[in-house]
Structure formats: structure tokens, C-alpha cells
Amino acid sequence: MKEFYLGVDVGSVSSNFVLIDSDKKVYKKLYLRTIGQPIKVMKEGMAKLKESCPEDTKILGVGATGSGRQLASIMVGADIVKNEITAHAVASLDYCPDVKTVLEIGGQDSKIIILRDGVVYDFAMNTVCAAGTGSFLDRQAGRLNIPIEEFGAYALRSTAPVRIAGRCAVFAESDMIHKQQTGQSLEDIINGLCQSLVRNYLNNLAKGKQIETPIIFQGGVAANVGIVKAFETELNAKIIVPENYDVMGAVGAAILAKEEVEKKGYTTFCGFDMINHDFRARSIECGGCPNICEVVEILDDDKVLARWGDRCGKWSNTIVDKEKTAVKEKLEKLTKEKILVG
Amino acid sequence: MILTFPHMGSVYILVKTLFDELGATYVIPPKGSKKTLELGTKYCPEMACLPLKINVGNFLESIEKGADTIVITGGCGPCRFGYYAEMHRQMFKDMGQDVEIITIEIDDTGIKGLIAKLRYLFPNKSLLSIANAIVKAFSNMKEADKLDALSYKVRPREQEKGATDAIMNKFEADVLMVTGAKEITKLIKKTQKKLKAVPLIAGYEPMKIGIVGEIYTLVEPLTNMNIEKTLGNMGVEVNRVLTTSHWIDQHILKAGLKIGKRDFEKAAYPYIKTMIGGHAQETAGHTVMYANSGYDGVIQIYPLTCMPEVVAGSILPTISKDKDIPVLTLVMDEITGEAGYITRVDAFVDMLIRKKDKEKQNERVLSRS
């Protein structure tokens, strides 16, 4: 029988699924585009995982991370729900136990994590500015009609990089157009873009932080050899890109799930059966106060699984209350049985 | 004359006590909400800081409820806030709103001018009874701040999740229903008792985080996303030295009477030697003090474009390194997305927990060898 831990990372651009065995080795990884429909992509991912696994596969635990972690955790019954910083740090520590710096550039955000002696020491996260994230590179590749996979290779062929203003995605784009209209070669412009994005990342996120080796670079953008090269030049150090760079968040979530399940002794995973369920999200506008919160309800057929989005806790607490009474009833029953036995 | 005032955390308890005692007619602005922020953002200059926007939102909501006179503090110097009263005056004029704005401050007219303003606000009241009401109001403010501080200690330790929140929510609703200094004091004391009776998890030692930064953002839950509550429900004990009553003590009483150097000034001295406006000196000083008294981490919060805190923020990494205390900085404005902040705070707490675990492990290894 095969036994695995499942890690799910539902991000803004991609949703990743990873199965690791008890030695934390990646058995299977899936990289899907979220395309704005996390519920659909979750089911699709789980269905694909089920197909690719032997019949007697057993999932020992599930961890969820990413901006859609709450939703993902409800759908699969995650044992642990963790923020992206912790998940990425855990995964890179497992890959390289003495890592000191983690550079992570994803679809819509970028992070820097500084580690010392195997613990996170400092971190910064950029979610406001799109310059330097995967979405922007994607857009530029699309505009230049170059497959995103080859984008980095173009940069490596450059002979004389062009300086592109990288502070802001809008300015970077108009600067690129300007340079292209003056007749600069595509390779040089793309290389210039890579360099300016790296400068922007280091000036904004890494300001005042000590970047020490070993340095790990992960997230979807780590596939871009142009960016990797630019980081190496700018930092004058070797950059390690792990084999599973694109799903490190999910790997971290799976490792965390393993730790959690080993501690508590059981899993809350609801099984692959969830792909047959009809999950829906419904949003209600609460009129209880002038905050007018948009409360989101997650339904499994007609059963309300979770509610969130309210500031006061009026809606989300109703679910907690139900859980509480359920636990209470269970405890009472147990004590009663004990009394009967005793 | 129907008075109103801006919200700033539990300052409404101070003002309510004062106005109740002096028999004034007044409107307490509705608790800050998205609507408050929308109204404020609509009429304020974009680069103004969040507090101004919320103040204006509060006033507009109060005016809707019938208020015609705004009472606000002013003052020369601390930061932009000093001229906000004047800005309000101009803005309401531009909006065509007919409201009167009374600034409680000691300006060029000296103490005489202040007394004249108080007399205008509370006619038929003797100066003695006004002074008496102010004393009572300050005393209630102190008790309300104590109540908040108590909730920060109880929340992470409560056995049943949400018990503290329920008590505090009830207090917020009930306090609006009672009148007069005595009744308010009674209610605060009663709530303090209720909090003390909440069953706690025995032997649980929570993480301790100190909160520093710009005072308005720290005190007003609308601007700090209920940071104390969020952290408390994550099982973290929070401490915040900066409260309204602390501010009154330190800045009006102690500074006014010029009693020696204040503790945070001493602590901040190696990093900031003088007052540079706002609460920059407190931010640096309190971070040092938290580090010295064994806190696990510090969170700095300030509104976007707040100059004194930007300066303090650039000093904090040095203090963090010198004193080995992790610091997280959160900058707030009206387009702040809550999810991003929760992720940061969550990651910060995780980082502290893992750091502490590691330290404990090392201690064990050391004691064994």
C-alpha cells in the first residue's frame, strides 16, 4: 500500500498539488492554472491525483497554503492551514537545511525570507506592486509573442543590456515599448527587463536585509533563466533553484501536514470522494451594520461548510458554535459511556 | 447646540463622561465602519493620512444624526494633526456644511482663550464643575484602558474561544446605554470583574508581542484591523503602552510639569536623541523596553505617509539587530487589503513560535551536555 501526505497551494495564478512519501520525497506534483476558479481547479487537481495514484493509495494527512488556503482546507478537510511564508520556509529548509535566504517570486506576489540557524529570522512580502511578479512577465511575453518558457533564454542571448525602468509595471512597459521603437534588439530589451525587475525586487523587498548564501530561488518565476542570471550578477553569488521550485509552497504544506498528523495521531482528510460533491460559493451582503461585509458561504450541496468575510464574527461564529456543540455532545456521550462502563 | 467629536478607540468613554456630567447634548459618531472610511476618502486630499479621513467620516455621520458643533483637540507641533482642525474648517466650508468647529488647545490666546471656549461649550457651568467633570472623565478613561489591557491578557488564555470577545462586545453596546460618570465607572468595573472570571487554560504561557507606532492607528480598531483581537485569538498576549490615558499622563501632565526624562526617552536615547514629532521616540524607546523585558516580538503600525513613524521605522532594524528582537512593520491606508495583513501577522507569529521552540531545544541540548 502506498502512503502519502498531500500538500495543496492555491495561489492567485496557479494551484499546485504535491504528494510526498514518509521520507518527504516528492512522489507526484501537479501544476494547474487557477484561472480565477479555485473550486473547479481544486476538484480537477484532486481528480487528476486520484487517477495517477495506485488503487490502494492512502492519504495520511493534508496541508493547505496559498491565498486560497481557507477554501482549499474546507474542501479537502486539511489537517493544517498555514500562511505561504511558513510553507515556503519549511520546504526550502527541507531541501537545503542550512539555507540562509529564500527568494520567492510567484504569480502575484513576491517574498524574501531570511533564515538563520534553521528558523525564519525575518521576512518581507510584496503584494501591492505587480512589477517583477509572474503576471507581469506573462503579460510582456504575451505582448512580444514569445512563449513564457523561452522568455529567459532570450535574455541570455543578449550582448548589450538596455536599462529599463523597473520601479512600476506601467512605466516598465512604456519604457520597453520606447526602447523597442528606437530599434534595440528584443534580446537586449528582455535582458534589461530581467535586470530591472531584479533591481526592483532587491531595492524594495530586500532593503536593509542581509542576503547571505546559500540562496534558494523558488516560485514560478524561478523557471526564468534570465531572472536567475540577473540575480546571480546582482548578488554576486550562486543561486540554487530546487528541482520542485514551482511547487515549493505545496511541498511545505505537505511537510507541515506530516508533522501535524504525527503529533495529533489522526487525519481530517475527507477523501477523494470530494470530487463528486457539488461545492458552491454563495455571497450574502450582511446589512447588520454600516460595514456591509460581503459574507461568503461555502456549500456542499445544501450543507453550509464554512462562512467568512465578516468583520464581527456574527456569521463565521455560527459555524464554530455548531462545531462546539458537536464536540460537546461527543464528549458528554463519551463520559456517559465511561460512567456506564465504570 | 449639539456637540460631536471624532472617534479614537475608547476615547468616546472619556468624552461621554465629560459631556454627561456637564449636561451637554451630543451625538457619538457611529462606530467606524467601511462607510466612515468611504465618506472620509471622498472629501479628503488623497495624500492626507488615514486619521484625517476617518475623522471627517465620523463628523459627516454625526452631522447626519443632527450634530452641529464639532469638538476636536489641536495643538502646535506634534505632527500634521496639529493643523487638522483648521483643515476640517476649510473642508466643511467647501462642502457647504454649516458646522462650527471648536478646537480644544492652548493657542496664542493662552489659558484664557481655552477657558473662554469651555465656557462657550458649557454655558451655565462653573469652572469648578467643568474641572471636576474633566477629572472624572480622565479617571474613566484610565479604567477603560485598564479594561482593554486586561482583555489582552485574558483573550489568549481563555478556555472557550470567543468568551472575551463576547464580554467586550457587550460592554461596547451597554456603555452607550448608561448615563453619567458614576454609571459608566460601575459598568467598566463590572466588565473588569466579568473578564477576571473567564476560565483560563492553566499553565499556558502565551507568546508576548508589544505593539508600537502612531497613536491614532494603534488606538482605533478601524485602522489597526483589530490587531489586539486578531493576535489574542491566535493565542498571543499583546501589550501596548500607548493608550489615551498614557498619552494624557506623559504628554500633558508629566511633560507639562517637566518632570525629568521619561522612561521611553531614556531607552530611545542611543537611537533617537530628541523629539522629532509624532511618536517616533516612543516607537524606538518602547521597542527597546519590550526587548529588555523579554518580549518575543514587536509590531509597528502606522498610517501611510506618517513622517515621524517612517523615521522610526528606518531605525527599528538596527534596534532589532542590537537587541535581538524580531520586528514587523505594517503600514495602513484606506485601500489596505485585510488578507495580506493577516498573512503577514500569521507568518510573524509562526516565526516567533518556531524561534522559541528552537531556543528551548538548544537549552535542552546545553543542559544535557
XYZ file of C-alpha atoms in Angstrom:
711
model
C 0.000 0.000 0.000
C 1.244 3.460 -0.892
C 1.028 6.095 1.820
C 1.356 9.812 1.095
C 0.923 13.245 2.552
C -0.849 15.778 0.365
C 0.083 19.451 0.074
C -2.186 21.954 -1.660
C -1.154 25.506 -2.570
C -3.996 27.509 -4.099
C -2.450 30.714 -5.378
C -3.758 33.597 -7.447
C -2.281 32.303 -10.701
C -1.510 28.627 -10.133
C -2.831 25.870 -7.911
C -0.312 23.217 -7.007
C -0.749 19.728 -5.616
C 2.034 17.588 -4.238
C 2.186 14.069 -2.815
C 5.169 13.281 -0.620
C 6.066 9.964 0.954
C 7.120 9.450 4.548
C 10.713 10.392 3.613
C 9.388 13.767 2.387
C 10.301 12.822 -1.181
C 8.015 14.189 -3.869
C 6.133 11.321 -5.497
C 3.833 13.333 -7.708
C 3.396 17.024 -8.464
C 0.711 18.898 -10.331
C 0.863 22.499 -11.515
C -2.502 23.855 -12.678
C -3.642 27.336 -13.576
C -6.209 28.710 -11.121
C -7.902 30.791 -13.868
C -9.995 32.517 -11.229
C -11.950 29.382 -10.363
C -10.362 27.796 -7.299
C -13.282 25.441 -6.588
C -13.201 23.973 -10.089
C -9.420 23.704 -10.137
C -9.376 22.035 -6.726
C -11.712 19.311 -7.927
C -9.804 18.940 -11.182
C -6.495 18.642 -9.333
C -7.819 16.075 -6.886
C -9.348 14.043 -9.728
C -6.034 14.020 -11.598
C -4.165 12.985 -8.453
C -6.585 10.142 -7.852
C -6.144 8.907 -11.428
C -2.367 8.967 -11.245
C -2.164 7.035 -7.973
C -2.402 3.277 -7.459
C -5.749 1.949 -6.204
C -4.550 1.248 -2.693
C -3.142 4.737 -2.076
C -3.748 6.120 1.375
C -3.525 9.807 2.233
C -2.200 10.172 5.757
C -2.586 13.929 6.035
C -3.327 17.149 4.126
C -1.914 20.661 4.411
C -3.203 23.794 2.664
C -1.476 27.087 1.895
C -1.655 29.990 -0.565
C -4.141 32.835 -0.756
C -6.941 30.305 -1.272
C -5.891 28.182 1.690
C -9.111 28.642 3.635
C -11.242 27.456 0.740
C -8.909 24.581 -0.062
C -8.822 23.436 3.542
C -12.617 23.293 3.748
C -12.885 21.281 0.530
C -10.325 18.614 1.417
C -10.517 18.677 5.213
C -6.966 19.865 5.766
C -5.131 18.941 8.947
C -3.195 22.177 8.872
C -3.702 25.557 7.202
C -0.585 27.693 7.029
C 0.484 31.002 5.504
C 2.763 30.970 2.460
C 5.822 32.298 4.287
C 5.976 29.394 6.714
C 5.192 26.831 3.998
C 7.933 28.104 1.681
C 10.459 28.319 4.502
C 9.720 24.762 5.643
C 10.088 23.397 2.115
C 13.385 25.155 1.441
C 14.788 24.114 4.833
C 13.995 20.530 3.929
C 15.740 20.914 0.583
C 18.790 22.687 1.984
C 18.975 22.606 5.809
C 21.476 25.458 6.082
C 19.694 27.829 3.681
C 20.041 31.463 4.746
C 17.983 33.298 2.116
C 14.873 32.337 0.165
C 13.841 34.454 -2.805
C 10.320 33.633 -3.928
C 8.554 35.217 -6.879
C 5.103 33.935 -7.654
C 2.237 34.910 -9.877
C 1.078 37.943 -7.996
C 3.354 38.457 -5.062
C 6.974 38.185 -4.153
C 8.627 37.397 -0.868
C 12.026 37.316 0.694
C 12.632 35.069 3.683
C 15.787 35.368 5.756
C 16.672 32.303 7.810
C 19.326 31.841 10.460
C 20.122 28.552 12.193
C 17.188 26.852 10.561
C 14.467 29.274 11.641
C 12.826 32.206 9.887
C 14.568 35.316 11.135
C 12.964 37.998 9.003
C 10.676 38.234 6.002
C 9.066 40.745 3.680
C 6.188 40.352 1.315
C 5.128 42.478 -1.592
C 1.515 42.288 -2.627
C 0.780 45.800 -3.799
C 3.180 46.219 -6.708
C 2.948 43.888 -9.688
C 6.316 44.840 -11.174
C 8.586 41.821 -11.026
C 5.946 39.166 -10.481
C 4.978 36.341 -12.791
C 1.827 38.020 -14.064
C 3.791 40.939 -15.439
C 6.363 38.736 -17.172
C 3.486 36.665 -18.567
C 1.884 39.776 -19.978
C 5.093 41.013 -21.570
C 5.808 37.612 -23.095
C 2.288 37.629 -24.498
C 2.735 41.103 -25.925
C 6.012 40.164 -27.603
C 4.507 36.876 -28.761
C 7.215 34.783 -27.107
C 6.223 31.645 -25.169
C 6.841 32.381 -21.489
C 9.031 29.277 -21.242
C 11.522 30.789 -23.710
C 11.465 34.285 -22.245
C 14.566 33.747 -20.106
C 16.563 32.146 -22.896
C 16.154 35.329 -24.936
C 17.732 37.328 -22.118
C 20.758 35.018 -22.041
C 21.451 35.724 -25.714
C 21.707 39.459 -25.093
C 25.003 41.184 -25.772
C 24.325 44.692 -24.514
C 21.552 45.026 -21.935
C 19.257 48.017 -22.154
C 18.289 49.836 -18.984
C 14.534 49.545 -18.364
C 12.704 51.488 -15.632
C 11.525 48.663 -13.379
C 10.001 50.538 -10.476
C 6.468 50.222 -11.744
C 4.888 47.754 -14.155
C 3.169 50.506 -16.112
C 6.363 52.530 -16.556
C 8.373 49.422 -17.334
C 6.026 48.553 -20.137
C 6.096 52.014 -21.700
C 9.864 52.094 -21.329
C 10.130 48.734 -23.098
C 7.970 49.985 -25.928
C 10.072 53.112 -26.181
C 13.292 51.069 -26.403
C 11.777 48.699 -28.926
C 10.703 51.615 -31.142
C 14.219 53.021 -31.132
C 15.378 49.771 -32.692
C 17.016 47.914 -29.801
C 17.094 44.157 -30.170
C 14.465 42.043 -28.449
C 17.097 40.007 -26.609
C 18.674 43.127 -25.122
C 15.327 44.562 -24.077
C 14.278 41.331 -22.378
C 17.600 41.102 -20.600
C 17.210 44.717 -19.490
C 13.753 43.901 -18.173
C 15.082 40.930 -16.169
C 17.804 43.078 -14.643
C 15.456 45.909 -13.756
C 12.971 43.534 -12.121
C 15.722 42.044 -10.003
C 16.914 45.535 -9.024
C 13.362 46.479 -8.141
C 12.955 43.337 -6.024
C 16.208 43.896 -4.172
C 15.574 47.604 -3.621
C 12.025 47.187 -2.382
C 11.767 43.874 -0.615
C 15.316 43.163 0.410
C 16.055 46.688 1.612
C 18.082 46.529 4.802
C 18.160 42.724 4.842
C 21.377 40.750 4.762
C 21.338 38.312 1.895
C 23.739 35.520 2.741
C 24.460 32.267 0.920
C 23.127 29.607 0.425
C 20.397 31.398 -1.532
C 17.410 29.470 -2.832
C 15.214 30.913 -5.569
C 11.732 29.438 -5.938
C 8.245 30.191 -7.223
C 7.093 30.075 -10.836
C 9.467 32.848 -11.943
C 12.496 30.737 -10.957
C 11.925 28.925 -14.276
C 13.100 32.085 -15.998
C 16.839 31.650 -16.567
C 17.169 35.345 -17.406
C 15.996 36.342 -13.924
C 18.212 33.712 -12.283
C 21.221 35.080 -14.179
C 20.322 38.655 -13.235
C 20.108 37.685 -9.544
C 23.489 35.973 -9.747
C 25.088 39.035 -11.324
C 23.463 41.484 -8.937
C 24.196 39.474 -5.763
C 27.487 38.078 -6.999
C 26.570 34.688 -5.572
C 25.355 31.309 -6.718
C 21.587 30.917 -6.825
C 20.139 27.483 -6.124
C 16.919 26.633 -7.947
C 15.462 23.477 -6.380
C 14.041 20.756 -8.573
C 10.490 21.428 -7.372
C 10.871 25.226 -7.406
C 7.377 25.706 -8.822
C 5.517 23.776 -6.115
C 7.609 24.547 -3.019
C 4.608 26.036 -1.196
C 2.673 22.791 -1.634
C 5.716 20.746 -0.587
C 5.935 22.854 2.571
C 2.232 22.348 3.272
C 2.644 18.575 2.873
C 5.624 18.511 5.260
C 3.679 20.591 7.792
C 0.744 18.180 7.454
C 3.097 15.272 8.149
C 4.391 16.984 11.315
C 0.871 17.839 12.439
C -0.591 14.370 11.863
C 2.339 12.719 13.617
C 1.621 14.971 16.582
C -2.155 14.525 16.795
C -2.347 10.967 15.531
C -5.187 11.139 13.003
C -6.183 12.981 9.837
C -9.245 15.038 8.965
C -8.833 14.406 5.211
C -12.275 13.833 3.733
C -11.117 11.536 0.939
C -11.004 11.720 -2.838
C -14.754 11.353 -2.772
C -14.959 15.161 -2.617
C -14.559 15.354 -6.396
C -18.125 14.081 -6.734
C -19.530 16.691 -4.395
C -21.178 19.814 -5.662
C -19.326 22.668 -3.977
C -20.721 26.132 -4.399
C -19.875 29.542 -3.080
C -22.638 31.959 -2.315
C -22.159 35.514 -1.202
C -24.509 37.450 1.005
C -24.335 41.129 1.798
C -24.811 41.480 5.522
C -26.819 44.556 6.429
C -26.252 44.283 10.161
C -24.035 47.376 10.379
C -22.570 50.012 8.052
C -19.574 47.774 7.302
C -21.789 45.911 4.829
C -19.466 42.899 4.789
C -19.621 40.517 1.885
C -20.064 37.207 3.630
C -19.118 34.168 1.575
C -20.776 30.845 2.233
C -19.255 27.618 1.026
C -21.877 24.972 0.416
C -21.543 21.263 -0.188
C -24.875 20.555 -1.869
C -27.128 22.242 0.674
C -24.899 21.894 3.696
C -23.057 25.044 4.766
C -19.412 24.122 5.273
C -17.979 27.492 6.158
C -18.628 31.192 6.169
C -16.134 34.003 6.160
C -15.683 37.646 5.226
C -17.490 39.176 8.217
C -15.611 41.552 10.449
C -17.657 40.965 13.594
C -17.734 37.170 13.547
C -21.531 37.015 13.573
C -21.620 34.691 10.552
C -18.411 32.740 10.902
C -19.150 32.053 14.573
C -22.435 30.284 13.842
C -20.410 27.509 12.237
C -17.958 27.420 15.132
C -20.881 27.214 17.562
C -22.214 24.184 15.719
C -18.810 22.538 15.859
C -18.554 23.355 19.537
C -21.886 21.766 20.350
C -20.949 18.734 18.275
C -17.700 18.315 20.193
C -19.518 18.896 23.476
C -22.135 16.264 22.673
C -19.422 13.827 21.710
C -17.564 14.463 24.970
C -20.728 14.096 27.026
C -21.514 10.854 25.262
C -18.033 9.564 25.944
C -18.151 10.468 29.623
C -21.578 8.873 29.905
C -20.273 5.674 28.344
C -17.347 5.762 30.728
C -19.711 6.137 33.631
C -21.704 3.211 32.311
C -18.552 1.163 31.907
C -17.198 2.283 35.273
C -26.021 73.274 20.111
C -25.495 69.539 19.533
C -21.893 68.506 20.028
C -19.929 65.733 18.389
C -16.295 64.563 18.281
C -14.056 62.151 16.370
C -13.623 58.520 17.342
C -10.291 57.191 18.549
C -10.638 53.802 20.183
C -12.302 54.175 23.571
C -11.877 57.956 23.747
C -15.653 58.143 23.401
C -15.855 56.925 27.010
C -13.850 59.948 28.150
C -15.926 62.387 26.116
C -19.208 60.723 27.057
C -18.363 61.005 30.772
C -17.423 64.654 30.343
C -20.495 65.624 28.325
C -22.848 63.616 30.547
C -21.502 65.317 33.673
C -21.881 68.756 32.134
C -25.346 68.050 30.790
C -24.408 68.716 27.161
C -26.463 67.485 24.220
C -24.266 65.404 21.942
C -24.042 62.720 19.289
C -21.490 59.901 19.483
C -20.485 59.116 15.900
C -21.396 55.562 14.816
C -18.557 53.101 15.336
C -16.066 53.449 12.490
C -17.011 51.298 9.511
C -16.372 50.964 5.810
C -18.942 53.714 5.279
C -16.975 56.084 7.548
C -13.863 55.429 5.509
C -15.682 55.868 2.195
C -17.136 59.215 3.273
C -13.777 60.428 4.555
C -11.841 59.319 1.493
C -14.310 61.067 -0.753
C -13.739 64.501 0.778
C -10.103 64.392 1.956
C -6.941 65.021 -0.044
C -5.501 61.692 -1.146
C -2.121 62.234 0.493
C -3.598 63.105 3.873
C -3.160 60.385 6.452
C -5.789 57.859 7.405
C -6.727 59.537 10.732
C -7.885 62.705 8.942
C -10.046 60.674 6.584
C -11.665 58.770 9.420
C -12.232 61.969 11.434
C -14.064 63.557 8.531
C -16.088 60.375 8.022
C -17.038 60.395 11.724
C -18.137 64.028 11.542
C -20.247 63.525 8.444
C -22.006 60.555 10.026
C -22.626 62.604 13.182
C -23.944 65.561 11.210
C -26.380 63.178 9.556
C -27.617 62.393 13.054
C -28.118 66.073 13.894
C -24.797 67.313 15.296
C -23.904 70.929 14.519
C -20.779 71.596 16.594
C -17.558 69.613 16.395
C -15.181 69.476 19.341
C -11.654 68.387 18.488
C -8.251 68.811 20.064
C -5.475 70.625 18.248
C -2.098 71.900 19.239
C 1.061 73.116 17.672
C 3.730 70.782 16.647
C 3.306 67.065 17.254
C 2.660 66.257 13.583
C 0.194 67.159 10.849
C -2.603 66.522 13.315
C -1.920 69.973 14.767
C -3.493 71.692 11.797
C -6.232 69.196 11.066
C -8.834 71.266 12.924
C -8.097 74.129 10.552
C -8.333 71.774 7.582
C -11.674 70.476 8.813
C -12.930 74.029 8.978
C -11.906 74.663 5.352
C -13.253 71.344 4.139
C -16.669 71.776 5.691
C -16.801 75.272 4.248
C -16.054 73.852 0.789
C -18.694 71.180 1.289
C -21.188 73.854 2.234
C -21.847 72.209 5.592
C -22.822 74.672 8.264
C -20.950 73.358 11.291
C -18.983 75.058 13.983
C -15.598 73.636 14.961
C -14.244 74.253 18.446
C -10.589 73.380 18.934
C -9.539 72.494 22.453
C -5.930 73.693 22.602
C -3.770 76.280 24.224
C -3.030 78.682 21.387
C -1.759 82.256 21.289
C -4.630 83.391 23.494
C -3.209 81.237 26.278
C -5.219 79.626 29.044
C -7.738 82.489 28.858
C -8.722 81.502 25.357
C -9.201 77.889 26.407
C -11.417 78.901 29.326
C -13.492 81.108 27.035
C -14.024 78.136 24.708
C -15.055 75.864 27.588
C -17.469 78.495 28.847
C -18.959 78.769 25.375
C -19.363 74.989 25.108
C -20.833 74.570 28.562
C -22.746 77.739 29.468
C -24.210 77.985 32.981
C -21.493 75.686 34.334
C -18.937 76.936 36.821
C -15.264 76.426 36.068
C -15.062 74.244 39.143
C -17.725 71.863 37.907
C -16.038 71.738 34.478
C -12.714 70.886 36.160
C -14.470 68.291 38.277
C -16.022 66.676 35.189
C -12.638 66.598 33.433
C -11.101 64.782 36.399
C -13.921 62.216 36.354
C -13.592 61.786 32.582
C -9.840 61.151 32.842
C -10.425 58.650 35.613
C -12.950 56.715 33.495
C -10.574 56.793 30.532
C -7.922 55.204 32.711
C -10.292 52.464 33.810
C -11.396 51.830 30.207
C -7.766 51.485 29.129
C -7.193 49.093 32.027
C -10.168 47.071 30.825
C -8.646 46.830 27.338
C -5.265 45.830 28.764
C -6.949 43.131 30.841
C -8.701 41.746 27.759
C -5.307 41.413 26.008
C -4.181 39.179 28.852
C -7.353 37.109 29.129
C -8.090 36.544 25.414
C -5.115 34.297 24.560
C -5.631 32.231 27.725
C -9.411 31.759 27.588
C -10.626 28.158 27.641
C -13.624 28.802 25.467
C -12.787 30.688 22.261
C -14.730 33.906 21.915
C -15.548 34.357 25.605
C -13.526 37.583 25.872
C -14.873 38.945 22.600
C -18.438 38.352 23.778
C -17.850 40.258 27.039
C -16.124 43.153 25.269
C -18.813 43.390 22.571
C -21.493 43.522 25.245
C -19.617 46.268 27.052
C -19.367 48.368 23.891
C -23.117 48.085 23.377
C -24.044 48.621 27.044
C -21.851 51.634 27.707
C -23.844 53.667 25.186
C -26.993 52.978 27.190
C -25.860 54.325 30.556
C -25.506 57.974 31.556
C -23.177 59.805 33.901
C -19.667 59.268 35.231
C -20.779 57.063 38.116
C -22.805 54.642 35.994
C -20.029 54.361 33.405
C -17.437 53.625 36.102
C -19.755 50.987 37.541
C -20.172 49.290 34.163
C -16.416 49.300 33.464
C -15.703 47.787 36.895
C -18.418 45.186 36.375
C -16.930 44.224 32.994
C -13.452 44.022 34.514
C -14.852 41.575 37.074
C -16.503 39.514 34.339
C -13.225 39.311 32.431
C -11.376 38.192 35.538
C -13.918 35.391 35.949
C -13.301 33.952 32.448
C -11.948 30.394 32.884
C -8.332 30.267 31.698
C -6.159 27.469 30.378
C -3.976 26.579 33.332
C -0.237 26.801 32.795
C -0.471 28.202 29.260
C 2.406 30.597 28.586
C 1.470 32.657 25.529
C 3.861 34.416 23.167
C 4.185 38.093 24.040
C 4.149 40.804 21.392
C 4.476 44.542 22.011
C 2.641 46.992 19.763
C 4.292 50.320 18.873
C 3.665 53.065 16.337
C 1.473 56.055 15.656
C -1.030 56.500 18.472
C -4.228 57.011 16.487
C -3.639 53.954 14.322
C -2.865 51.909 17.421
C -5.859 53.005 19.447
C -8.553 52.959 16.738
C -9.615 49.415 15.796
C -10.765 50.524 12.337
C -7.204 51.468 11.407
C -5.326 48.598 13.029
C -7.713 45.841 11.891
C -8.296 44.873 15.500
C -4.718 43.753 15.854
C -5.050 43.008 19.585
C -8.113 40.862 18.965
C -6.547 39.076 15.973
C -3.365 38.272 17.882
C -5.276 37.400 21.045
C -7.397 34.884 19.178
C -4.194 33.370 17.780
C -3.192 32.784 21.395
C -0.759 35.686 21.668
C -0.647 38.118 24.575
C -0.421 41.716 23.428
C 0.902 44.742 25.241
C 0.521 48.314 24.119
C 1.941 51.090 26.264
C 0.490 53.810 24.064
C -3.073 54.426 25.195
C -5.108 57.565 25.527
C -4.590 57.737 29.276
C -0.857 57.116 28.883
C -0.749 59.966 26.419
C -2.568 62.266 28.834
C -0.206 61.251 31.661
C 3.015 61.574 29.700
C 2.316 64.473 27.371
C 0.006 66.721 29.315
C 0.846 66.046 32.950
C 4.494 64.950 33.003
C 5.716 66.984 30.046
C 3.657 69.956 31.192
C 5.182 69.834 34.649
C 8.595 68.981 33.126
C 9.282 66.057 35.468
C 12.662 64.646 34.426
C 13.262 62.424 31.438
C 10.543 59.938 30.579
C 11.449 56.229 30.517
C 10.997 55.831 26.752
C 13.201 58.873 26.123
C 15.971 57.208 28.093
C 15.503 53.902 26.281
C 15.417 55.569 22.872
C 18.417 57.807 23.604
C 21.086 55.733 21.789
C 18.900 55.774 18.669
C 16.847 58.976 18.708
C 18.177 61.704 20.931
C 15.379 64.188 20.610
C 11.686 64.596 19.911
C 11.248 64.546 16.144
C 7.463 64.768 16.145
C 4.660 62.277 16.499
C 5.527 59.171 18.453
C 8.844 58.285 16.833
C 10.707 58.486 20.136
C 8.114 56.283 21.827
C 8.274 53.753 18.983
C 12.036 53.376 19.291
C 12.032 53.606 23.089
C 9.238 51.116 23.630
C 10.839 48.624 21.226
C 13.997 48.746 23.341
C 11.935 48.410 26.510
C 9.965 45.432 25.143
C 13.204 43.729 24.139
C 14.678 44.317 27.590
C 11.653 42.901 29.368
C 11.652 39.597 27.499
C 9.004 40.110 24.817
C 9.091 37.742 21.843
C 8.475 40.352 19.172
C 7.286 43.858 18.302
C 4.802 45.029 15.670
C 4.978 48.622 14.434
C 1.835 50.101 12.873
C 1.428 53.487 11.233
C -0.663 55.234 8.579
C 0.839 55.668 5.111
C 2.799 58.956 4.734
C 3.252 59.397 8.514
C 6.656 61.066 8.611
C 7.715 60.509 12.251
C 6.971 56.787 12.009
C 8.812 56.467 8.695
C 11.894 57.793 10.509
C 11.354 55.446 13.456
C 10.741 52.588 11.033
C 14.145 53.055 9.465
C 15.760 52.888 12.905
C 13.926 49.741 14.039
C 16.056 47.250 12.021
C 19.110 48.455 13.982
C 17.324 48.052 17.319
C 16.030 44.674 16.168
C 19.581 43.548 15.476
C 21.145 45.084 18.604
C 18.519 43.701 20.946
C 17.741 40.502 19.039
C 14.012 41.169 18.877
C 12.025 40.496 15.682
C 10.044 43.486 14.367
C 7.198 43.513 11.843
C 6.079 46.803 10.290
C 2.527 47.281 8.999
C 1.601 50.408 7.041
C -2.106 51.182 6.848
C -4.163 53.150 4.362
C -7.706 53.110 3.055
C -7.032 50.589 0.302
C -5.405 48.165 2.688
C -6.392 44.602 1.868
C -7.064 42.681 5.031
C -5.913 39.285 3.707
C -2.345 40.454 3.089
C -2.057 41.719 6.658
C -3.442 38.576 8.196
C -0.884 36.540 6.210
C 1.955 38.743 7.464
C 0.818 38.688 11.086
C 0.234 34.933 10.893
C 3.700 34.361 9.426
C 5.250 36.631 12.060
C 3.634 34.715 14.927
C 4.688 31.410 13.324
C 8.230 32.692 13.043
C 8.272 33.642 16.750
C 6.880 30.265 17.809
C 9.450 28.342 15.761
C 12.247 30.569 17.042
C 11.215 29.966 20.646
C 10.948 26.190 20.086
C 14.448 26.188 18.650
C 15.798 28.146 21.615
C 14.163 25.687 24.005
C 15.707 22.774 22.103
C 19.141 24.376 22.289
C 18.716 24.949 26.026
C 17.869 21.291 26.492
C 20.925 20.224 24.492
C 23.126 22.552 26.528
C 21.805 21.379 29.869
C 22.297 17.741 28.845
C 25.947 18.090 27.788
